[in-house]
PDB file of C-alpha atoms in Angstrom:
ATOM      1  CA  UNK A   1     -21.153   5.340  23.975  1.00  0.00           C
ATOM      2  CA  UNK A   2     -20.516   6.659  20.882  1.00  0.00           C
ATOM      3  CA  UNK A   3     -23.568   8.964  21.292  1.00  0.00           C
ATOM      4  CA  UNK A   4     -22.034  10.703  23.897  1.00  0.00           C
ATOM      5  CA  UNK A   5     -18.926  11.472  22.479  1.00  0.00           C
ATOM      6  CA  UNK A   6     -20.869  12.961  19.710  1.00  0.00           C
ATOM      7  CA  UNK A   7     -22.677  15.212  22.205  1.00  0.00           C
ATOM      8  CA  UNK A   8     -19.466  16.069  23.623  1.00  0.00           C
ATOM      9  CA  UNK A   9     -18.183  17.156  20.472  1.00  0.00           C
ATOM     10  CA  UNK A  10     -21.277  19.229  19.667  1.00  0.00           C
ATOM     11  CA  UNK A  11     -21.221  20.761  22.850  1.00  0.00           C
ATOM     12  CA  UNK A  12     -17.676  21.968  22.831  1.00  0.00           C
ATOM     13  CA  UNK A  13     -18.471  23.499  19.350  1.00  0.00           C
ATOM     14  CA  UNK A  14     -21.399  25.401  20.694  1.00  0.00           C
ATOM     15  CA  UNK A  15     -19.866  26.499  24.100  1.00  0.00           C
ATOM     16  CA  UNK A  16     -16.929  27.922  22.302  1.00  0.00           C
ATOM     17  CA  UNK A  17     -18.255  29.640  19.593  1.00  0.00           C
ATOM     18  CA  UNK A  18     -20.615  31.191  22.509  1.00  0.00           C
ATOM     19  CA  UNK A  19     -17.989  31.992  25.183  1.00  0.00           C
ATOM     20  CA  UNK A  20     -16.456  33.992  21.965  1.00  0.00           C
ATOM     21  CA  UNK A  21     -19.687  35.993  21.558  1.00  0.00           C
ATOM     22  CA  UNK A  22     -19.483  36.845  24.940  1.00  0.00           C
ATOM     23  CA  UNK A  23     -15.961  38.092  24.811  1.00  0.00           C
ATOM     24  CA  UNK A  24     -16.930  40.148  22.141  1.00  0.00           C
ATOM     25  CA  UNK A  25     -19.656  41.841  23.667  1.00  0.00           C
ATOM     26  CA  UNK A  26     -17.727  42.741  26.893  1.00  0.00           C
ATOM     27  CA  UNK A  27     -14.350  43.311  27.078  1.00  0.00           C
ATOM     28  CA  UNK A  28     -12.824  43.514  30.097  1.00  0.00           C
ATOM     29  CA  UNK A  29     -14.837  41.327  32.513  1.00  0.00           C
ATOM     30  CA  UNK A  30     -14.435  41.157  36.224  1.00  0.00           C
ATOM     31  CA  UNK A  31     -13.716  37.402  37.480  1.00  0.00           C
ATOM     32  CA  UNK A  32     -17.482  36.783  38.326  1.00  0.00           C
ATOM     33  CA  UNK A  33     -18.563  38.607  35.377  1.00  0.00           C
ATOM     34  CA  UNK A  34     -16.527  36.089  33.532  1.00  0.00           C
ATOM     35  CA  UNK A  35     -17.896  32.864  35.461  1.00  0.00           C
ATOM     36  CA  UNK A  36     -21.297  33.920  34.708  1.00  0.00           C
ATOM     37  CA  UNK A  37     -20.721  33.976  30.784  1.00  0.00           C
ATOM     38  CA  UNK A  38     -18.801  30.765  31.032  1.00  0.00           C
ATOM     39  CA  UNK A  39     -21.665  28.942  32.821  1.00  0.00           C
ATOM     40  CA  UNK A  40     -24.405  30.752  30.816  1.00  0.00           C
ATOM     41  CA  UNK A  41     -22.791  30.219  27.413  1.00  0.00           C
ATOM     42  CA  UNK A  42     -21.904  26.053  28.954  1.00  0.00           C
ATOM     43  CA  UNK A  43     -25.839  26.443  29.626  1.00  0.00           C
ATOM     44  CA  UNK A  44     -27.044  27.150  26.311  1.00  0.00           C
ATOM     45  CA  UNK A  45     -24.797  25.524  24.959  1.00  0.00           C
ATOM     46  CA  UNK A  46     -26.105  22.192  26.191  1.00  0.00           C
ATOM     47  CA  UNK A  47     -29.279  23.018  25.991  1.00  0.00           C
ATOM     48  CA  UNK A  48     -28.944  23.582  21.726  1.00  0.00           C
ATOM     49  CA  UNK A  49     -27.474  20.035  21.278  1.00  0.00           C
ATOM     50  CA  UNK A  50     -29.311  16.802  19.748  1.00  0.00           C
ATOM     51  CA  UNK A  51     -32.316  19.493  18.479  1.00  0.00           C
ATOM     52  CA  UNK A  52     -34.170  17.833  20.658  1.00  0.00           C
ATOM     53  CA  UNK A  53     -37.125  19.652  22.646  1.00  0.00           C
ATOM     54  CA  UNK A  54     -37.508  18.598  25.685  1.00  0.00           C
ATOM     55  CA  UNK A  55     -39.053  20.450  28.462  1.00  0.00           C
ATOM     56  CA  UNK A  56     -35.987  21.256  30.240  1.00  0.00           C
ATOM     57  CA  UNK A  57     -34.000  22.368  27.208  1.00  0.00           C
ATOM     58  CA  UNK A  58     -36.456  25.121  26.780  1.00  0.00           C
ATOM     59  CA  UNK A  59     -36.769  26.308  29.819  1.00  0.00           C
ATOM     60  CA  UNK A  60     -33.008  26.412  30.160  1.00  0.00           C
ATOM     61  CA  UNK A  61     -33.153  28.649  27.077  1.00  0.00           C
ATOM     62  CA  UNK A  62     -35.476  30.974  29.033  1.00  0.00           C
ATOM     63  CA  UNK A  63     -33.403  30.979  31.938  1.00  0.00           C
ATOM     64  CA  UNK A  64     -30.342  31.886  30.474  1.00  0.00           C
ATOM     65  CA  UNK A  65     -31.922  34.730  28.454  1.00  0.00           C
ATOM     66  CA  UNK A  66     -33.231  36.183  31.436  1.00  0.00           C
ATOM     67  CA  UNK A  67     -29.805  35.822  33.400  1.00  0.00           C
ATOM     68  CA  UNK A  68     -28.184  37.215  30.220  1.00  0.00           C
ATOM     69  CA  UNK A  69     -29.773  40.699  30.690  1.00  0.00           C
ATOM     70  CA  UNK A  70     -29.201  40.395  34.284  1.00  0.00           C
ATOM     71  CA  UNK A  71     -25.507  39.628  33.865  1.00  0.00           C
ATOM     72  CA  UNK A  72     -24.298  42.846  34.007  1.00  0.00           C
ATOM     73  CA  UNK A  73     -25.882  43.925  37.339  1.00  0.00           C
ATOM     74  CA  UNK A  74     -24.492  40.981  39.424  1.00  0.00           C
ATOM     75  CA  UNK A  75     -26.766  42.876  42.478  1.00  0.00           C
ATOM     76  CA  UNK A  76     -29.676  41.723  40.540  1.00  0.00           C
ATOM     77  CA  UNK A  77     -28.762  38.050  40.197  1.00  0.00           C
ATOM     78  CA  UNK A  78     -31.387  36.739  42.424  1.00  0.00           C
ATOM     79  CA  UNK A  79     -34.508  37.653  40.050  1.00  0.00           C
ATOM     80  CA  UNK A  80     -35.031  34.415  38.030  1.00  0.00           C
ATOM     81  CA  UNK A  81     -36.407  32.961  40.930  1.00  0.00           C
ATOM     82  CA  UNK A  82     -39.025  35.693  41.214  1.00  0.00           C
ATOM     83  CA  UNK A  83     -40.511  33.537  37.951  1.00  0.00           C
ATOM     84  CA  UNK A  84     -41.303  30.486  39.626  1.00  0.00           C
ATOM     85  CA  UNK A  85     -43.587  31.371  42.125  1.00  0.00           C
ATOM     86  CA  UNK A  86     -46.680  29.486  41.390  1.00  0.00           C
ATOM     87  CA  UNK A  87     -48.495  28.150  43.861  1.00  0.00           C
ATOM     88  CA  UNK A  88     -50.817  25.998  42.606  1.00  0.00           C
ATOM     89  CA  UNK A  89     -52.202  23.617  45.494  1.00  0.00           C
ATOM     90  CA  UNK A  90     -53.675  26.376  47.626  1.00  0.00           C
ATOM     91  CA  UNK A  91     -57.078  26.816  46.173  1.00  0.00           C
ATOM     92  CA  UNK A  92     -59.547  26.101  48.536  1.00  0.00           C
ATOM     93  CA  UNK A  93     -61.060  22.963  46.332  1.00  0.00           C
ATOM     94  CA  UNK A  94     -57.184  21.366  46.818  1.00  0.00           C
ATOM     95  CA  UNK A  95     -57.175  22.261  50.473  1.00  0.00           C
ATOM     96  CA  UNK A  96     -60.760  20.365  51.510  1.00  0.00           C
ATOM     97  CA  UNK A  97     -59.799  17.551  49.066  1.00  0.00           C
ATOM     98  CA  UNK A  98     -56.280  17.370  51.240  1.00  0.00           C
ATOM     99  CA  UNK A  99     -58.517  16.963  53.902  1.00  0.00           C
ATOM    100  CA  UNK A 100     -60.735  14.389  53.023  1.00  0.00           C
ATOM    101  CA  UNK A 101     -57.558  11.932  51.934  1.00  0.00           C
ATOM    102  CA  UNK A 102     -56.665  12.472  55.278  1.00  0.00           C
ATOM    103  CA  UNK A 103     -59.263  11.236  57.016  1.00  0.00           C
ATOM    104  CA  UNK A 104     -59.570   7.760  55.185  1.00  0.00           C
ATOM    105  CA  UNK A 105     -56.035   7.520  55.687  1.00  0.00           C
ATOM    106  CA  UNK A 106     -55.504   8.112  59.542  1.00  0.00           C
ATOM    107  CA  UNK A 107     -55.846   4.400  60.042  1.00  0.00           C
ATOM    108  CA  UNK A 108     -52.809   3.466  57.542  1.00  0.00           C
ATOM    109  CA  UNK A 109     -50.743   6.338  58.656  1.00  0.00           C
ATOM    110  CA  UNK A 110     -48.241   4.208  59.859  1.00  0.00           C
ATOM    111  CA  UNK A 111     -48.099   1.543  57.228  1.00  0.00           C
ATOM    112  CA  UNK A 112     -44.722   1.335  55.662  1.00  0.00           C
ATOM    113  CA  UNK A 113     -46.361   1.809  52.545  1.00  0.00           C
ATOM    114  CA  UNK A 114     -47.867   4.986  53.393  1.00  0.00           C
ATOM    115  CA  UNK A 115     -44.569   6.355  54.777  1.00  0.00           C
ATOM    116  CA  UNK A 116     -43.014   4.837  51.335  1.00  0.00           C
ATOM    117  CA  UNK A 117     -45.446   6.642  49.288  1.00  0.00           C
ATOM    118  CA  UNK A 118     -44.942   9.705  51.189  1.00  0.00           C
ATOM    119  CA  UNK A 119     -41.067   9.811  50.386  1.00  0.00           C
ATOM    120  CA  UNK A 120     -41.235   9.114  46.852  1.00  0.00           C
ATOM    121  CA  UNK A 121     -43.985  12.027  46.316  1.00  0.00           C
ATOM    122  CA  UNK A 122     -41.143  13.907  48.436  1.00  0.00           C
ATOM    123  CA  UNK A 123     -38.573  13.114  46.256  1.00  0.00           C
ATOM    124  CA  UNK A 124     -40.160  13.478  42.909  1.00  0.00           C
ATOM    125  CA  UNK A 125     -41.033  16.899  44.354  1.00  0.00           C
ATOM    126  CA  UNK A 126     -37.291  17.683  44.719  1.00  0.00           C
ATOM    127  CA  UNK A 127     -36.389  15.826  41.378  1.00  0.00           C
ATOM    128  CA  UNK A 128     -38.798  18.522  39.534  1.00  0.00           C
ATOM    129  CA  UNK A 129     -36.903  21.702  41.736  1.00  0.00           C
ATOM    130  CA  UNK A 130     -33.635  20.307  40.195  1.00  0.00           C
ATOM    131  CA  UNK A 131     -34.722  20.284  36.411  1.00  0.00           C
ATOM    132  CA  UNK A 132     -34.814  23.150  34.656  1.00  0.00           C
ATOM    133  CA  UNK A 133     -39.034  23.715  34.054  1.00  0.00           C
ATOM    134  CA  UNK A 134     -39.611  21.117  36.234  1.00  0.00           C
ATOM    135  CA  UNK A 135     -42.230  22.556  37.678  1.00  0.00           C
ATOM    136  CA  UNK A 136     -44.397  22.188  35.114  1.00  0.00           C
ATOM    137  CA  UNK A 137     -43.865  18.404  34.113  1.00  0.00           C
ATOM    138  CA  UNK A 138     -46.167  15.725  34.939  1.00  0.00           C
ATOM    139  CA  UNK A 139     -44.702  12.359  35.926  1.00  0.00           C
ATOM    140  CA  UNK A 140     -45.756  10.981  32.498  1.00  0.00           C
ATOM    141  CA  UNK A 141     -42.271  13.233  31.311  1.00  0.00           C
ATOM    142  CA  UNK A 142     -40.365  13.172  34.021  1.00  0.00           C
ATOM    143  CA  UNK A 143     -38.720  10.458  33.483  1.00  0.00           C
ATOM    144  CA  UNK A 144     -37.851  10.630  30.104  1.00  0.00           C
ATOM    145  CA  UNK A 145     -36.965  14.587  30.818  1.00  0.00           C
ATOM    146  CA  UNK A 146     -34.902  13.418  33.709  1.00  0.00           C
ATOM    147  CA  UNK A 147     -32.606  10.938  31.669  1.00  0.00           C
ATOM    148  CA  UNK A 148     -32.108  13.595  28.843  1.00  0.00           C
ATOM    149  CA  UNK A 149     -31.281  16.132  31.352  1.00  0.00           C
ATOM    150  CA  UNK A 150     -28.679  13.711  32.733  1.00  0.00           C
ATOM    151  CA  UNK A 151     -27.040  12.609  29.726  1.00  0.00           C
ATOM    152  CA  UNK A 152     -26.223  16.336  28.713  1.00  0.00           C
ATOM    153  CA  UNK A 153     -24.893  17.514  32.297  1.00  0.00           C
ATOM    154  CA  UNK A 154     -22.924  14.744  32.400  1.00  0.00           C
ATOM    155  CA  UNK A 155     -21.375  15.542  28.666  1.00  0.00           C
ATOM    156  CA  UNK A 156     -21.260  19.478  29.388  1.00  0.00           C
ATOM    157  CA  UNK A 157     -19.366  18.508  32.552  1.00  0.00           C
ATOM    158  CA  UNK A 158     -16.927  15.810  31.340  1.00  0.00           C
ATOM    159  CA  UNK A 159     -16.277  18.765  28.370  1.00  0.00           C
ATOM    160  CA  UNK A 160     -15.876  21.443  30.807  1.00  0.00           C
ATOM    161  CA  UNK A 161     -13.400  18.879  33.611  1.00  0.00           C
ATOM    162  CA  UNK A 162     -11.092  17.885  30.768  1.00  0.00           C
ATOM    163  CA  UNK A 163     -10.848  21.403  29.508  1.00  0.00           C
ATOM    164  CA  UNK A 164     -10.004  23.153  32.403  1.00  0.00           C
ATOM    165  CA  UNK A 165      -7.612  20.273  34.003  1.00  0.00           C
ATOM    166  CA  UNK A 166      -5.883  20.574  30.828  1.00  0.00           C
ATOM    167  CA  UNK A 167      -5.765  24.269  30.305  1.00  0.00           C
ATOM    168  CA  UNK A 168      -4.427  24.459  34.283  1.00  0.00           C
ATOM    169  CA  UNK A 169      -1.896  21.939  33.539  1.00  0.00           C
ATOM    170  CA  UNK A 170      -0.589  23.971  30.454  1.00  0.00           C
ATOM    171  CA  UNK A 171      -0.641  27.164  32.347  1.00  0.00           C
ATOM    172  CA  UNK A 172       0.795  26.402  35.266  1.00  0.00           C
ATOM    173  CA  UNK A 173       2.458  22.643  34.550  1.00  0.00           C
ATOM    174  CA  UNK A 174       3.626  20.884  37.936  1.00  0.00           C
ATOM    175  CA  UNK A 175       7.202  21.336  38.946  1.00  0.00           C
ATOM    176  CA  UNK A 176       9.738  18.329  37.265  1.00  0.00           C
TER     177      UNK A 176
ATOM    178  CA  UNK B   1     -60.399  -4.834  50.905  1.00  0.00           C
ATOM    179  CA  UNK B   2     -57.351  -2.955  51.409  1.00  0.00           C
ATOM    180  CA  UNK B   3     -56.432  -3.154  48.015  1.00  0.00           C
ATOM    181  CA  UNK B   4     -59.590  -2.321  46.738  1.00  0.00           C
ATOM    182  CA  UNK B   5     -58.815   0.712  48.163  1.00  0.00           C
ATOM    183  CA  UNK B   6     -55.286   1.249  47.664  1.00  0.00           C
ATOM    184  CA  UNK B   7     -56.296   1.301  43.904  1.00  0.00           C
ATOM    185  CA  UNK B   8     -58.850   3.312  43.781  1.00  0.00           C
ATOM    186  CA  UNK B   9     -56.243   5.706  45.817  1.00  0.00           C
ATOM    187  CA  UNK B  10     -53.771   4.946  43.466  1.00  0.00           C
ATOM    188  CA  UNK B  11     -55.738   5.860  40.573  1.00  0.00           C
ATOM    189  CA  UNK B  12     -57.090   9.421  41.810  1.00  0.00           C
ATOM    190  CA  UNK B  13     -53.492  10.142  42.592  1.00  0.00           C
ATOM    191  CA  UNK B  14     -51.605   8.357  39.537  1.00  0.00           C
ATOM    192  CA  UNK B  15     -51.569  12.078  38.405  1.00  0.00           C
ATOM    193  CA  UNK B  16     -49.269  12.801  41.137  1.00  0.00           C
ATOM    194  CA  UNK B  17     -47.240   9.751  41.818  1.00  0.00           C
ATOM    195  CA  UNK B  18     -44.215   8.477  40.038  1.00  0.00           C
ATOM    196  CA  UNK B  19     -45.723   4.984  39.344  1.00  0.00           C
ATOM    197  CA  UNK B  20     -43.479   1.808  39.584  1.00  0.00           C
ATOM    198  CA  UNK B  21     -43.245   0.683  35.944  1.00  0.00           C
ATOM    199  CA  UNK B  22     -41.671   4.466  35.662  1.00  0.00           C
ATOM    200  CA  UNK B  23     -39.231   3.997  38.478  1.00  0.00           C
ATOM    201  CA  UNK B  24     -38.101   0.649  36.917  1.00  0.00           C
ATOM    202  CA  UNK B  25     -37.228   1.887  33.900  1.00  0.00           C
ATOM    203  CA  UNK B  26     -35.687   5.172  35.314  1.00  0.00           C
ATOM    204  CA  UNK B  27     -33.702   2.578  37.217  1.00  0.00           C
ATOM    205  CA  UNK B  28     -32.407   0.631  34.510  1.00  0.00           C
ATOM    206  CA  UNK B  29     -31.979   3.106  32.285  1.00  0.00           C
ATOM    207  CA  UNK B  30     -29.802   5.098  34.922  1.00  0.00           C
ATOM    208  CA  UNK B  31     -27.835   1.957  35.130  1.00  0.00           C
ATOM    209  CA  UNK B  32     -26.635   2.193  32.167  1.00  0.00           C
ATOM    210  CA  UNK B  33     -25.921   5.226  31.965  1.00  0.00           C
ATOM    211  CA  UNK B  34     -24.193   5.516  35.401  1.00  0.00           C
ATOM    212  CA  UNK B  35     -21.874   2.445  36.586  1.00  0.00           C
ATOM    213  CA  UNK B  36     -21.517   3.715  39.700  1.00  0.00           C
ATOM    214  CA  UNK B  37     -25.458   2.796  40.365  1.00  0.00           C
ATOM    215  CA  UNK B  38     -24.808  -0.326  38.613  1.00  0.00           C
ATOM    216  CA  UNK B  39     -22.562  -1.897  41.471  1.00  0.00           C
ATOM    217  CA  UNK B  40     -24.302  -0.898  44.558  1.00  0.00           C
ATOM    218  CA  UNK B  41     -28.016  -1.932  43.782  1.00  0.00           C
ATOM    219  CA  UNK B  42     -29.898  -5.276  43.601  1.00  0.00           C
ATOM    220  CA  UNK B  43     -33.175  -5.830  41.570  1.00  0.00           C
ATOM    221  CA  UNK B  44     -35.123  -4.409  44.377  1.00  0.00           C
ATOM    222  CA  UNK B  45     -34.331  -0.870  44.315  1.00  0.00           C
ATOM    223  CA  UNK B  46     -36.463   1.167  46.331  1.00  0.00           C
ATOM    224  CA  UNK B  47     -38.028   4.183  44.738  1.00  0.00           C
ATOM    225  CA  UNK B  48     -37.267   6.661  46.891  1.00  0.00           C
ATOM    226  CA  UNK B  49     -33.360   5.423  46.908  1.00  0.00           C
ATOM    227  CA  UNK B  50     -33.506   5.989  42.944  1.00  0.00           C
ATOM    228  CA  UNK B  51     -35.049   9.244  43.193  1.00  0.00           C
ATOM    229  CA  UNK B  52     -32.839  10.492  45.956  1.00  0.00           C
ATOM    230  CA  UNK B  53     -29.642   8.606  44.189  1.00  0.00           C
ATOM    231  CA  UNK B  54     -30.664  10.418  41.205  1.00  0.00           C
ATOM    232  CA  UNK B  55     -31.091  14.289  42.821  1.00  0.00           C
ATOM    233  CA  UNK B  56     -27.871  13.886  44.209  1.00  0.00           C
ATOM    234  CA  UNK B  57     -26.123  13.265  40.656  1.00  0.00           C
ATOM    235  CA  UNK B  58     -27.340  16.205  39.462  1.00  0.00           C
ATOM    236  CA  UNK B  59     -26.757  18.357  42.401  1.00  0.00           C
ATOM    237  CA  UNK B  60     -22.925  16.918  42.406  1.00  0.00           C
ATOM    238  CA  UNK B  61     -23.173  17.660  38.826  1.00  0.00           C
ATOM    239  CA  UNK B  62     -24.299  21.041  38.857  1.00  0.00           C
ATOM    240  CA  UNK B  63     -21.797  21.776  41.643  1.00  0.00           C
ATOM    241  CA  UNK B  64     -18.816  20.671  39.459  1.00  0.00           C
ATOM    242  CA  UNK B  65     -19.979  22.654  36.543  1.00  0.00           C
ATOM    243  CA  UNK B  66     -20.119  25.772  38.744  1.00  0.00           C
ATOM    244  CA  UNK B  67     -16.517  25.058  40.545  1.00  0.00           C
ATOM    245  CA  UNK B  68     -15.373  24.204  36.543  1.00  0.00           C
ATOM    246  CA  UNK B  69     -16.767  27.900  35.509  1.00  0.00           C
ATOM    247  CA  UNK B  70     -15.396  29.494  38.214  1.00  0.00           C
ATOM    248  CA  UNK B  71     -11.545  27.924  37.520  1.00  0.00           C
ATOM    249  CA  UNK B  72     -12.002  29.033  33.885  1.00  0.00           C
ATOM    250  CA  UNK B  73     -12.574  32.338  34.550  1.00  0.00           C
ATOM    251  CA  UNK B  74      -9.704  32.710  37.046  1.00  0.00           C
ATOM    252  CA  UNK B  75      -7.271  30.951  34.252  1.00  0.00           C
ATOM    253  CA  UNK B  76      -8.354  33.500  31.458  1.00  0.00           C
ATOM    254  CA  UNK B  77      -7.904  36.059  33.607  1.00  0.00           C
ATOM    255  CA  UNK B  78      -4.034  35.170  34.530  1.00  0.00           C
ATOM    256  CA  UNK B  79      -2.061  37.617  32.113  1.00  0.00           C
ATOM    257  CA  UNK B  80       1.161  36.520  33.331  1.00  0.00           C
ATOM    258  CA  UNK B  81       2.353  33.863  30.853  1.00  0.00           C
ATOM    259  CA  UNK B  82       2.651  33.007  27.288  1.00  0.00           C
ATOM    260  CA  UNK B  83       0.656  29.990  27.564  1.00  0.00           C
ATOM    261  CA  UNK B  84      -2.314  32.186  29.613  1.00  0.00           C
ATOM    262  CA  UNK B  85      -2.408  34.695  25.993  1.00  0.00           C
ATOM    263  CA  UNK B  86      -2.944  31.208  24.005  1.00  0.00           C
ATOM    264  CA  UNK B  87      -5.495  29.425  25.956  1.00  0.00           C
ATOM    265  CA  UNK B  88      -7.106  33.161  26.165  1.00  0.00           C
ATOM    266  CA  UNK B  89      -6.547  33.064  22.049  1.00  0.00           C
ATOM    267  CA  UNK B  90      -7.944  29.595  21.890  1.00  0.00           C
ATOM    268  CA  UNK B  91     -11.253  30.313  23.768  1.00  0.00           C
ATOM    269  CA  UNK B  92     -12.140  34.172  23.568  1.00  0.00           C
ATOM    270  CA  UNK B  93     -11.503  35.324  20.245  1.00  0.00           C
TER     271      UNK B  93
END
C-alpha cells in the first residue's frame, strides 16, 4: 500500500497548488463557481500523477480544459457532452451484419449463455460511459485502463474525505 | 457442433467482448485492491457481477468526490470565523 499513499501525497500537492491558481485567477467566486474549480483542479490533478499515460488520463486532461473555459458561464455547462457523439455502429455494412448474427442465433436465444453474453457486452458498454475516453478503448485496454482509473479515484477521494472532514471539524468543532 | 460454432462466434466478436482470461484478472486484481469485493465473492464470479460491481464503485466514487467539492466550497466560503480565514489561507493562496 505504500504506492498509494505516495499517490495520495502527489495528489494533494497537485490539487493544492491548482485550487491556488484558480483562486488567483478569480476572486470572488460564487459557491458553484467554487465547486467547479475544486472538482476541476481535484480532476487534473489526478489525472497528472504517476506520469503515466493512460487513455483516461488524457482524456480527463481534455475534459477539464474544455470545462475550464466553460466555467465561467455555468449556463453553458452542458457542452462537453456535445463531443462525444459518435455513432459509430450505424453504417449500413454494421446494420446487415447485425442482421445476419441474428438469424444464426434465433435458435440459442434463450440459452443462458446467450443471455450471459448479452449482459456482459451490456455492461462493458456502461464500464466504457464511466471512464473518461472510454469510448474509444478496445477491451484489449480496458482493463488495465479500468484498474488505473480506480486506483486514482479512490486516492483523489480518500485525499479529498479526510480533508474536508477535517477542515469541517476545525471550523465548526462539535459541541463538548 | 455447438462449440464449433460458439468459437468461430467468439472469434469474429473477440473484438467486442470482454473475454474471460480479462475478467479474471480484472477480478483478482480488484480484489486486491478493494476488500470489500474480497469477502462477498467465491472463485466463480460471474462477469457481468464484476463488471456491474465495478461501475458501481466508480459511480459511488464519483458521487463522493462531487458531494466532497461541493462541502469545500461551502467551508471556504464561511467568513465568519478565525479558523474559516486559515483553512481559506491554507488552500487558496
Amino acid at each position: 500500500m505504500r504506492n498509494l499513499s505516495s499517490l495520495k501525497q502527489e495528489f494533494l500537492r497537485k490539487w493544492i497548488k491548482g485550487l491556488r491558481k484558480y483562486n488567483s485567477q478569480k476572486k470572488n467566486m460564487n459557491l458553484l463557481e467554487r465547486k467547479k474549480a475544486i472538482k476541476l483542479s481535484a480532476d487534473l490533478a489526478m489525472a497528472s500523477t504517476r506520469n503515466k499515460a493512460t487513455l483516461w488520463r488524457k482524456a480527463l486532461v481534455a475534459k477539464t480544459s474544455i470545462d475550464e473555459s466553460n466555467k465561467n458561464d455555468i449556463s453553458t455547462s452542458s457542452q462537453p457532452k456535445k463531443i462525444r457523439k459518435k455513432l459509430t455502429n450505424s453504417s449500413p455494412l454494421c446494420r446487415k451484419r447485425r442482421r445476419i448474427r441474428t438469424v444464426y442465433k434465433a435458435k440459442e436465444r434463450v440459452e443462458a449463455s446467450f443471455i450471459a453474453k448479452k449482459m456482459v457486452q451490456k455492461r462493458t458498454r456502461k464500464l466504457k460511459s464511466l471512464l473518461p475516453g472510454g469510448k474509444s478503448m478496445d477491451e484489449a485496454c480496458l482493463v488495465d485502463e479500468t484498474l488505473d482509473y480506480i486506483e486514482s479515484l479512490r486516492a483523489q477521494v480518500e485525499v479529498m474525505r479526510c480533508l474536508v472532514t477535517a477542515s469541517e471539524l476545525f471550523i465548526n468543532p462539535s459541541p463538548p | 457442433m455447438s462449440s464449433r460454432r460458439s468459437r468461430s462466434r467468439q472469434t469474429s466478436s473477440s473484438s467486442r467482448n470482454i473475454t474471460d482470461d480479462q475478467i479474471h484478472d480484472l477480478v483478482s486484481k480488484l480484489q486486491q485492491l478493494l476488500p470489500e469485493i474480497r469477502n462477498r465473492s467465491s472463485d466463480k464470479v460471474s462477469a457481468s457481477r464484476v463488471l456491474q460491481e465495478t461501475c458501481n464503485y466508480i459511480r459511488s466514487l464519483h458521487r463522493e468526490v462531487d458531494d466532497l467539492s461541493e462541502r469545500l466550497s461551502e467551508l471556504l466560503a464561511t467568513t465568519d470565523s478565525a479558523q474559516a480565514a486559515i483553512i481559506r489561507n491554507l488552500l487558496m493562496q
